[in-house]
Amino acid sequence: MSLLPKTFRRVVCFPQRVSSPSLVRWNSTNGVPKPPLKLVAELRKHTDVSISKAREALIASNLDIAKAVQWLEQDLATSGVKKAGKLSDRIAKEGLVSLSVLSRGLGDPPHRSPRAALVELNCETDFVARNSLFAQLAEDIAHTAAFISEAPSNGEPSFLTLNLDAFVDAPLLSSKPDSSLTSSLTIRESILDIISKVGENIVLRRVGALVTKPITSASEGYCVAGHAHGLSPTQGRIGTLALLRLQAPTLVEALKRETFSPGLDRLSRALARQIVGMNPSQIRAAPSSDESEQTALYNQPFMMYGEESQVEAVLRRWSQEHGLSEGGVDVIEFSRWELGS
């Protein structure tokens, strides 16, 4: 007969003997010690996985960080394929337009050719669109497109739309210069990876690139301008890339001026913001068209440059002030993308 009061009988328990083999299983798996917290934290810094998944990866890879990353990539890709199959019918209308400018061109030492890209990555909700994992994926895809795209074969500078079926099989390149661990995932696999993490359908809708061949002429050069409205100057619901051409016999001398590069930077950024904010339909107005006069970029007041004069007039004046008296600067092409349009 128990001497304890009834109210205590159910909460009192006595320790049971735990055999040593069970302790060994708890502390190790197949001879691999339990991963230290410092190693788990280091792996999660590179992969953004849960603590339990990081431990599982480290145990499976014998506490090797690089091998653990590869193990996680394979594991996440497998789970991403399964989850993507379940979510593929769900509508993805939110997301980000993201741009990457690897080289501005003229004014960007050592006067390299322009190299930039624009992408639209869709998800289901605005909540995921603001998620750092989703934003980083969009940034990396744009960076990859700018890096691997080639100039048009005919040599004419133009904005090219990339073939998605071929593009998504390219390896994803990180936009972070200090990335210590490189991923072996393709763009397609990286999208599946994020799907498995955020639980939403994610679709790469379109990718475009602006790349020109190296300029050999001393009197001609190109410069790319880019801007996005939303999360940052490179990501948002609207984004644009514009290509500027500079021509003048005195171009080489003008480039040597201390004020030229900063002035060109300010002008190009203002042009990109003008295109994003004022939504022009074309560069110049078509002959005998009142409607095109109102929507042409060159006919708009250059508000983003702090001017009431039309864009074309400001470009002519800027050219004169910066030593491009014969020729000048012109916008020869632009592409403006709006989320879902």
mmCIF file of C-alpha atoms in Angstrom:
data_model
loop_
_atom_site.group_PDB
_atom_site.id
_atom_site.type_symbol
_atom_site.label_atom_id
_atom_site.label_comp_id
_atom_site.label_asym_id
_atom_site.label_seq_id
_atom_site.Cartn_x
_atom_site.Cartn_y
_atom_site.Cartn_z
ATOM 1 C CA MET A 1 0.000 0.000 0.000
ATOM 2 C CA SER A 2 1.403 3.387 -1.054
ATOM 3 C CA LEU A 3 2.154 5.884 1.708
ATOM 4 C CA LEU A 4 2.053 8.853 -0.725
ATOM 5 C CA PRO A 5 -1.044 11.043 -0.946
ATOM 6 C CA LYS A 6 -3.238 10.298 -3.962
ATOM 7 C CA THR A 7 -2.504 13.715 -5.493
ATOM 8 C CA PHE A 8 1.194 12.865 -5.753
ATOM 9 C CA ARG A 9 0.988 9.295 -6.967
ATOM 10 C CA ARG A 10 0.738 10.180 -10.694
ATOM 11 C CA VAL A 11 3.513 12.744 -10.830
ATOM 12 C CA VAL A 12 6.209 10.865 -8.999
ATOM 13 C CA CYS A 13 8.466 8.805 -11.259
ATOM 14 C CA PHE A 14 11.680 6.973 -10.657
ATOM 15 C CA PRO A 15 14.691 7.069 -12.943
ATOM 16 C CA GLN A 16 15.177 4.026 -15.090
ATOM 17 C CA ARG A 17 18.536 2.488 -15.887
ATOM 18 C CA VAL A 18 19.747 3.582 -19.324
ATOM 19 C CA SER A 19 22.060 1.138 -21.033
ATOM 20 C CA SER A 20 25.329 2.398 -22.455
ATOM 21 C CA PRO A 21 24.522 1.358 -26.067
ATOM 22 C CA SER A 22 21.567 3.794 -26.121
ATOM 23 C CA LEU A 23 23.851 6.577 -24.946
ATOM 24 C CA VAL A 24 26.247 5.828 -27.772
ATOM 25 C CA ARG A 25 23.431 6.002 -30.322
ATOM 26 C CA TRP A 26 22.322 9.362 -28.925
ATOM 27 C CA ASN A 27 25.821 10.835 -29.123
ATOM 28 C CA SER A 28 26.836 9.434 -32.471
ATOM 29 C CA THR A 29 25.611 7.859 -35.665
ATOM 30 C CA ASN A 30 27.757 5.267 -37.389
ATOM 31 C CA GLY A 31 30.758 6.439 -35.410
ATOM 32 C CA VAL A 32 30.276 10.132 -36.274
ATOM 33 C CA PRO A 33 30.125 12.340 -33.148
ATOM 34 C CA LYS A 34 27.221 14.683 -32.609
ATOM 35 C CA PRO A 35 28.008 17.912 -34.548
ATOM 36 C CA PRO A 36 29.145 20.799 -32.318
ATOM 37 C CA LEU A 37 26.879 23.844 -32.273
ATOM 38 C CA LYS A 38 29.602 26.017 -33.814
ATOM 39 C CA LEU A 39 29.731 23.748 -36.891
ATOM 40 C CA VAL A 40 25.929 23.668 -37.128
ATOM 41 C CA ALA A 41 25.815 27.471 -37.002
ATOM 42 C CA GLU A 42 28.498 27.746 -39.706
ATOM 43 C CA LEU A 43 26.572 25.435 -42.041
ATOM 44 C CA ARG A 44 23.281 27.286 -41.455
ATOM 45 C CA LYS A 45 25.015 30.563 -42.289
ATOM 46 C CA HIS A 46 25.581 29.238 -45.826
ATOM 47 C CA THR A 47 22.390 27.234 -46.351
ATOM 48 C CA ASP A 48 19.511 28.670 -44.235
ATOM 49 C CA VAL A 49 18.279 25.209 -43.201
ATOM 50 C CA SER A 50 16.835 24.162 -39.860
ATOM 51 C CA ILE A 51 19.088 23.071 -36.980
ATOM 52 C CA SER A 52 17.921 19.464 -37.224
ATOM 53 C CA LYS A 53 18.521 19.348 -40.998
ATOM 54 C CA ALA A 54 21.985 20.910 -40.549
ATOM 55 C CA ARG A 55 22.867 18.256 -37.951
ATOM 56 C CA GLU A 56 21.603 15.500 -40.246
ATOM 57 C CA ALA A 57 23.719 16.821 -43.115
ATOM 58 C CA LEU A 58 26.864 17.092 -40.990
ATOM 59 C CA ILE A 59 26.462 13.573 -39.615
ATOM 60 C CA ALA A 60 25.892 12.194 -43.122
ATOM 61 C CA SER A 61 29.022 13.988 -44.385
ATOM 62 C CA ASN A 62 31.316 13.137 -41.442
ATOM 63 C CA LEU A 63 31.330 16.752 -40.189
ATOM 64 C CA ASP A 64 32.691 18.092 -43.485
ATOM 65 C CA ILE A 65 31.077 21.492 -44.267
ATOM 66 C CA ALA A 66 31.608 21.361 -48.037
ATOM 67 C CA LYS A 67 30.236 17.811 -48.286
ATOM 68 C CA ALA A 68 27.327 18.778 -46.028
ATOM 69 C CA VAL A 69 26.405 21.579 -48.453
ATOM 70 C CA GLN A 70 26.397 19.092 -51.340
ATOM 71 C CA TRP A 71 24.281 16.663 -49.307
ATOM 72 C CA LEU A 72 21.762 19.403 -48.539
ATOM 73 C CA GLU A 73 21.603 20.486 -52.169
ATOM 74 C CA GLN A 74 20.703 16.969 -53.265
ATOM 75 C CA ASP A 75 18.251 16.495 -50.420
ATOM 76 C CA LEU A 76 16.533 19.849 -50.979
ATOM 77 C CA ALA A 77 16.368 19.337 -54.734
ATOM 78 C CA THR A 78 14.635 15.983 -54.205
ATOM 79 C CA SER A 79 12.113 17.428 -51.776
ATOM 80 C CA GLY A 80 11.694 20.482 -54.017
ATOM 81 C CA VAL A 81 10.698 18.343 -56.999
ATOM 82 C CA LYS A 82 8.019 16.631 -54.926
ATOM 83 C CA LYS A 83 6.665 19.877 -53.528
ATOM 84 C CA ALA A 84 6.818 21.667 -56.885
ATOM 85 C CA GLY A 85 4.695 18.919 -58.405
ATOM 86 C CA LYS A 86 2.000 19.555 -55.812
ATOM 87 C CA LEU A 87 2.116 23.356 -56.219
ATOM 88 C CA SER A 88 2.533 23.680 -59.993
ATOM 89 C CA ASP A 89 -1.177 24.385 -60.613
ATOM 90 C CA ARG A 90 -1.274 27.301 -58.172
ATOM 91 C CA ILE A 91 -1.219 30.806 -59.686
ATOM 92 C CA ALA A 92 1.949 32.863 -59.117
ATOM 93 C CA LYS A 93 1.201 36.555 -59.776
ATOM 94 C CA GLU A 94 3.373 38.247 -57.148
ATOM 95 C CA GLY A 95 7.165 38.430 -57.113
ATOM 96 C CA LEU A 96 9.999 40.701 -58.150
ATOM 97 C CA VAL A 97 11.560 42.315 -61.181
ATOM 98 C CA SER A 98 15.303 42.198 -60.516
ATOM 99 C CA LEU A 99 18.189 43.691 -62.471
ATOM 100 C CA SER A 100 21.951 43.258 -62.464
ATOM 101 C CA VAL A 101 24.509 45.602 -64.014
ATOM 102 C CA LEU A 102 27.913 43.918 -64.087
ATOM 103 C CA SER A 103 29.473 46.586 -66.274
ATOM 104 C CA ARG A 104 28.039 50.007 -67.036
ATOM 105 C CA GLY A 105 30.240 50.461 -70.100
ATOM 106 C CA LEU A 106 31.741 53.885 -70.810
ATOM 107 C CA GLY A 107 32.774 55.647 -67.641
ATOM 108 C CA ASP A 108 33.264 52.293 -65.900
ATOM 109 C CA PRO A 109 37.047 51.585 -65.853
ATOM 110 C CA PRO A 110 38.641 50.363 -67.953
ATOM 111 C CA HIS A 111 35.843 51.466 -70.311
ATOM 112 C CA ARG A 112 34.358 48.002 -70.671
ATOM 113 C CA SER A 113 31.340 47.123 -72.766
ATOM 114 C CA PRO A 114 27.918 47.165 -71.062
ATOM 115 C CA ARG A 115 26.749 43.906 -69.497
ATOM 116 C CA ALA A 116 23.395 43.787 -67.677
ATOM 117 C CA ALA A 117 20.257 41.665 -67.275
ATOM 118 C CA LEU A 118 16.617 41.906 -66.200
ATOM 119 C CA VAL A 119 14.476 39.061 -64.802
ATOM 120 C CA GLU A 120 10.945 38.573 -63.512
ATOM 121 C CA LEU A 121 10.535 35.896 -60.842
ATOM 122 C CA ASN A 122 6.983 35.131 -59.682
ATOM 123 C CA CYS A 123 5.569 33.663 -56.479
ATOM 124 C CA GLU A 124 2.067 33.385 -54.991
ATOM 125 C CA THR A 125 2.068 36.030 -52.249
ATOM 126 C CA ASP A 126 3.603 39.388 -51.458
ATOM 127 C CA PHE A 127 4.823 37.865 -48.183
ATOM 128 C CA VAL A 128 7.182 35.487 -50.032
ATOM 129 C CA ALA A 129 8.147 38.229 -52.516
ATOM 130 C CA ARG A 130 9.604 40.138 -49.551
ATOM 131 C CA ASN A 131 11.358 37.060 -48.191
ATOM 132 C CA SER A 132 15.151 37.380 -48.237
ATOM 133 C CA LEU A 133 15.609 33.895 -49.732
ATOM 134 C CA PHE A 134 13.326 34.735 -52.654
ATOM 135 C CA ALA A 135 14.946 38.142 -53.195
ATOM 136 C CA GLN A 136 18.428 36.590 -53.167
ATOM 137 C CA LEU A 137 17.353 33.975 -55.715
ATOM 138 C CA ALA A 138 16.028 36.702 -58.043
ATOM 139 C CA GLU A 139 19.259 38.676 -57.603
ATOM 140 C CA ASP A 140 21.421 35.627 -58.341
ATOM 141 C CA ILE A 141 19.402 34.717 -61.446
ATOM 142 C CA ALA A 142 19.810 38.259 -62.812
ATOM 143 C CA HIS A 143 23.532 38.139 -62.010
ATOM 144 C CA THR A 144 23.861 34.805 -63.818
ATOM 145 C CA ALA A 145 22.015 36.103 -66.888
ATOM 146 C CA ALA A 146 24.258 39.171 -67.088
ATOM 147 C CA PHE A 147 27.374 37.035 -66.688
ATOM 148 C CA ILE A 148 26.699 34.276 -69.236
ATOM 149 C CA SER A 149 24.798 36.181 -71.950
ATOM 150 C CA GLU A 150 26.539 36.865 -75.233
ATOM 151 C CA ALA A 151 26.346 39.899 -77.512
ATOM 152 C CA PRO A 152 24.137 39.610 -80.621
ATOM 153 C CA SER A 153 25.884 37.816 -83.478
ATOM 154 C CA ASN A 154 25.177 40.677 -85.881
ATOM 155 C CA GLY A 155 27.100 43.076 -83.655
ATOM 156 C CA GLU A 156 24.176 45.462 -83.234
ATOM 157 C CA PRO A 157 23.546 46.384 -79.580
ATOM 158 C CA SER A 158 20.061 45.332 -78.504
ATOM 159 C CA PHE A 159 18.042 43.951 -75.595
ATOM 160 C CA LEU A 160 17.700 40.172 -76.011
ATOM 161 C CA THR A 161 15.097 37.874 -74.464
ATOM 162 C CA LEU A 162 16.724 34.629 -73.340
ATOM 163 C CA ASN A 163 15.340 31.156 -74.005
ATOM 164 C CA LEU A 164 14.121 29.928 -70.613
ATOM 165 C CA ASP A 165 14.331 26.207 -71.410
ATOM 166 C CA ALA A 166 18.063 26.482 -72.028
ATOM 167 C CA PHE A 167 18.768 29.160 -69.437
ATOM 168 C CA VAL A 168 17.382 27.282 -66.410
ATOM 169 C CA ASP A 169 19.881 24.452 -66.951
ATOM 170 C CA ALA A 170 22.809 26.836 -66.450
ATOM 171 C CA PRO A 171 24.563 26.799 -63.040
ATOM 172 C CA LEU A 172 23.367 29.508 -60.680
ATOM 173 C CA LEU A 173 26.120 32.042 -59.948
ATOM 174 C CA SER A 174 26.099 33.857 -56.626
ATOM 175 C CA SER A 175 25.994 37.644 -56.770
ATOM 176 C CA LYS A 176 27.828 37.830 -53.439
ATOM 177 C CA PRO A 177 31.542 38.400 -54.066
ATOM 178 C CA ASP A 178 32.475 37.044 -50.611
ATOM 179 C CA SER A 179 30.596 33.763 -50.985
ATOM 180 C CA SER A 180 32.968 31.164 -49.532
ATOM 181 C CA LEU A 181 30.956 28.141 -50.606
ATOM 182 C CA THR A 182 29.923 27.735 -54.223
ATOM 183 C CA SER A 183 26.744 25.916 -55.157
ATOM 184 C CA SER A 184 26.599 23.228 -57.818
ATOM 185 C CA LEU A 185 22.863 23.716 -58.348
ATOM 186 C CA THR A 186 21.429 24.815 -61.670
ATOM 187 C CA ILE A 187 18.906 27.641 -61.848
ATOM 188 C CA ARG A 188 16.102 25.082 -62.168
ATOM 189 C CA GLU A 189 17.313 23.196 -59.086
ATOM 190 C CA SER A 190 17.736 26.434 -57.128
ATOM 191 C CA ILE A 191 14.119 27.372 -57.828
ATOM 192 C CA LEU A 192 13.013 23.923 -56.609
ATOM 193 C CA ASP A 193 15.160 24.433 -53.521
ATOM 194 C CA ILE A 194 13.357 27.686 -52.624
ATOM 195 C CA ILE A 195 9.972 26.081 -53.352
ATOM 196 C CA SER A 196 10.748 23.429 -50.743
ATOM 197 C CA LYS A 197 11.673 26.125 -48.219
ATOM 198 C CA VAL A 198 8.861 28.668 -48.684
ATOM 199 C CA GLY A 199 6.050 26.300 -49.698
ATOM 200 C CA GLU A 200 4.808 28.347 -52.671
ATOM 201 C CA ASN A 201 4.823 27.913 -56.421
ATOM 202 C CA ILE A 202 7.706 29.890 -57.937
ATOM 203 C CA VAL A 203 7.981 30.579 -61.657
ATOM 204 C CA LEU A 204 10.750 32.250 -63.659
ATOM 205 C CA ARG A 205 8.615 34.176 -66.135
ATOM 206 C CA ARG A 206 11.164 35.990 -68.329
ATOM 207 C CA VAL A 207 14.837 36.885 -68.609
ATOM 208 C CA GLY A 208 16.446 39.554 -70.779
ATOM 209 C CA ALA A 209 20.017 40.731 -71.245
ATOM 210 C CA LEU A 210 21.809 43.779 -72.608
ATOM 211 C CA VAL A 211 25.312 42.932 -73.790
ATOM 212 C CA THR A 212 27.398 44.660 -76.479
ATOM 213 C CA LYS A 213 30.580 43.610 -78.213
ATOM 214 C CA PRO A 214 33.806 45.451 -77.288
ATOM 215 C CA ILE A 215 33.988 48.842 -78.965
ATOM 216 C CA THR A 216 37.073 49.460 -81.073
ATOM 217 C CA SER A 217 36.159 52.962 -82.236
ATOM 218 C CA ALA A 218 37.673 55.871 -80.322
ATOM 219 C CA SER A 219 34.706 58.096 -81.169
ATOM 220 C CA GLU A 220 31.857 55.821 -80.034
ATOM 221 C CA GLY A 221 30.830 53.964 -76.889
ATOM 222 C CA TYR A 222 27.857 52.629 -74.951
ATOM 223 C CA CYS A 223 26.570 52.955 -71.415
ATOM 224 C CA VAL A 224 23.763 51.034 -69.675
ATOM 225 C CA ALA A 225 21.340 52.590 -67.191
ATOM 226 C CA GLY A 226 19.207 50.549 -64.793
ATOM 227 C CA HIS A 227 16.671 51.181 -62.030
ATOM 228 C CA ALA A 228 13.890 49.373 -60.167
ATOM 229 C CA HIS A 229 11.040 50.748 -58.079
ATOM 230 C CA GLY A 230 10.166 48.850 -54.907
ATOM 231 C CA LEU A 231 12.447 47.018 -52.492
ATOM 232 C CA SER A 232 15.686 48.597 -53.709
ATOM 233 C CA PRO A 233 17.202 50.350 -56.760
ATOM 234 C CA THR A 234 17.733 46.879 -58.274
ATOM 235 C CA GLN A 235 14.547 45.042 -57.182
ATOM 236 C CA GLY A 236 10.861 45.885 -57.146
ATOM 237 C CA ARG A 237 7.593 45.669 -59.052
ATOM 238 C CA ILE A 238 8.958 47.717 -61.984
ATOM 239 C CA GLY A 239 12.432 47.619 -63.502
ATOM 240 C CA THR A 240 14.178 48.991 -66.570
ATOM 241 C CA LEU A 241 17.399 48.793 -68.530
ATOM 242 C CA ALA A 242 18.293 51.495 -71.053
ATOM 243 C CA LEU A 243 21.193 51.618 -73.490
ATOM 244 C CA LEU A 244 22.889 54.964 -74.167
ATOM 245 C CA ARG A 245 25.211 55.629 -77.092
ATOM 246 C CA LEU A 246 27.882 58.333 -76.896
ATOM 247 C CA GLN A 247 29.443 59.639 -80.109
ATOM 248 C CA ALA A 248 31.991 62.396 -80.689
ATOM 249 C CA PRO A 249 35.466 62.823 -82.193
ATOM 250 C CA THR A 250 36.487 64.185 -78.790
ATOM 251 C CA LEU A 251 35.121 61.224 -76.780
ATOM 252 C CA VAL A 252 38.530 59.981 -75.605
ATOM 253 C CA GLU A 253 39.461 63.424 -74.295
ATOM 254 C CA ALA A 254 36.056 63.834 -72.660
ATOM 255 C CA LEU A 255 36.447 60.544 -70.782
ATOM 256 C CA LYS A 256 39.620 61.846 -69.147
ATOM 257 C CA ARG A 257 37.775 64.700 -67.450
ATOM 258 C CA GLU A 258 37.188 64.215 -63.724
ATOM 259 C CA THR A 259 33.591 65.382 -64.018
ATOM 260 C CA PHE A 260 32.661 63.174 -66.970
ATOM 261 C CA SER A 261 32.124 59.812 -65.262
ATOM 262 C CA PRO A 262 30.167 61.212 -62.264
ATOM 263 C CA GLY A 263 28.105 63.338 -64.662
ATOM 264 C CA LEU A 264 27.339 60.366 -66.887
ATOM 265 C CA ASP A 265 26.392 58.302 -63.835
ATOM 266 C CA ARG A 266 23.915 60.951 -62.654
ATOM 267 C CA LEU A 267 22.447 61.361 -66.142
ATOM 268 C CA SER A 268 22.019 57.615 -66.751
ATOM 269 C CA ARG A 269 20.398 57.012 -63.355
ATOM 270 C CA ALA A 270 17.976 59.880 -63.965
ATOM 271 C CA LEU A 271 17.068 58.463 -67.389
ATOM 272 C CA ALA A 272 16.369 55.029 -65.878
ATOM 273 C CA ARG A 273 14.174 56.557 -63.137
ATOM 274 C CA GLN A 274 12.379 58.624 -65.782
ATOM 275 C CA ILE A 275 11.525 55.493 -67.758
ATOM 276 C CA VAL A 276 10.329 53.659 -64.633
ATOM 277 C CA GLY A 277 8.264 56.572 -63.334
ATOM 278 C CA MET A 278 6.873 58.127 -66.525
ATOM 279 C CA ASN A 279 6.388 54.913 -68.535
ATOM 280 C CA PRO A 280 7.242 56.120 -72.061
ATOM 281 C CA SER A 281 6.147 53.865 -74.901
ATOM 282 C CA GLN A 282 9.015 54.793 -77.244
ATOM 283 C CA ILE A 283 12.116 56.965 -77.480
ATOM 284 C CA ARG A 284 11.072 59.428 -80.170
ATOM 285 C CA ALA A 285 7.602 60.365 -81.369
ATOM 286 C CA ALA A 286 6.437 58.876 -84.646
ATOM 287 C CA PRO A 287 5.913 61.415 -87.454
ATOM 288 C CA SER A 288 2.436 63.025 -87.479
ATOM 289 C CA SER A 289 1.246 61.250 -84.339
ATOM 290 C CA ASP A 290 -0.152 63.315 -81.486
ATOM 291 C CA GLU A 291 -0.490 60.258 -79.252
ATOM 292 C CA SER A 292 3.148 59.215 -79.631
ATOM 293 C CA GLU A 293 4.303 62.763 -78.901
ATOM 294 C CA GLN A 294 2.788 62.499 -75.439
ATOM 295 C CA THR A 295 4.251 59.077 -74.676
ATOM 296 C CA ALA A 296 7.704 59.493 -76.257
ATOM 297 C CA LEU A 297 10.618 59.673 -73.808
ATOM 298 C CA TYR A 298 12.346 62.543 -75.609
ATOM 299 C CA ASN A 299 9.171 64.691 -75.435
ATOM 300 C CA GLN A 300 8.690 64.297 -71.666
ATOM 301 C CA PRO A 301 9.846 66.927 -69.164
ATOM 302 C CA PHE A 302 13.020 65.519 -67.611
ATOM 303 C CA MET A 303 11.558 65.561 -64.100
ATOM 304 C CA MET A 304 13.914 62.938 -62.680
ATOM 305 C CA TYR A 305 16.860 65.180 -63.574
ATOM 306 C CA GLY A 306 15.241 68.172 -61.908
ATOM 307 C CA GLU A 307 14.444 69.833 -65.227
ATOM 308 C CA GLU A 308 11.299 71.209 -66.828
ATOM 309 C CA SER A 309 12.887 71.017 -70.283
ATOM 310 C CA GLN A 310 12.255 67.987 -72.450
ATOM 311 C CA VAL A 311 14.575 64.987 -72.165
ATOM 312 C CA GLU A 312 16.034 65.502 -75.650
ATOM 313 C CA ALA A 313 16.904 69.135 -74.944
ATOM 314 C CA VAL A 314 18.633 68.194 -71.683
ATOM 315 C CA LEU A 315 20.675 65.497 -73.437
ATOM 316 C CA ARG A 316 21.861 67.996 -76.055
ATOM 317 C CA ARG A 317 22.854 70.518 -73.399
ATOM 318 C CA TRP A 318 24.626 67.860 -71.318
ATOM 319 C CA SER A 319 26.594 66.757 -74.380
ATOM 320 C CA GLN A 320 27.789 70.303 -75.023
ATOM 321 C CA GLU A 321 28.772 70.834 -71.382
ATOM 322 C CA HIS A 322 30.774 67.595 -71.230
ATOM 323 C CA GLY A 323 32.812 67.945 -74.408
ATOM 324 C CA LEU A 324 30.645 65.993 -76.865
ATOM 325 C CA SER A 325 29.921 68.910 -79.172
ATOM 326 C CA GLU A 326 29.807 66.875 -82.392
ATOM 327 C CA GLY A 327 27.527 63.921 -81.785
ATOM 328 C CA GLY A 328 26.430 63.625 -78.180
ATOM 329 C CA VAL A 329 24.537 61.144 -76.029
ATOM 330 C CA ASP A 330 21.331 59.370 -77.077
ATOM 331 C CA VAL A 331 19.063 56.635 -75.726
ATOM 332 C CA ILE A 332 18.973 53.985 -78.459
ATOM 333 C CA GLU A 333 16.932 51.299 -76.674
ATOM 334 C CA PHE A 334 15.156 50.576 -73.409
ATOM 335 C CA SER A 335 13.095 47.790 -71.876
ATOM 336 C CA ARG A 336 10.661 48.446 -69.023
ATOM 337 C CA TRP A 337 9.157 45.469 -67.198
ATOM 338 C CA GLU A 338 6.262 45.672 -64.775
ATOM 339 C CA LEU A 339 5.365 42.729 -62.569
ATOM 340 C CA GLY A 340 2.659 40.654 -64.233
ATOM 341 C CA SER A 341 2.328 42.838 -67.341
#
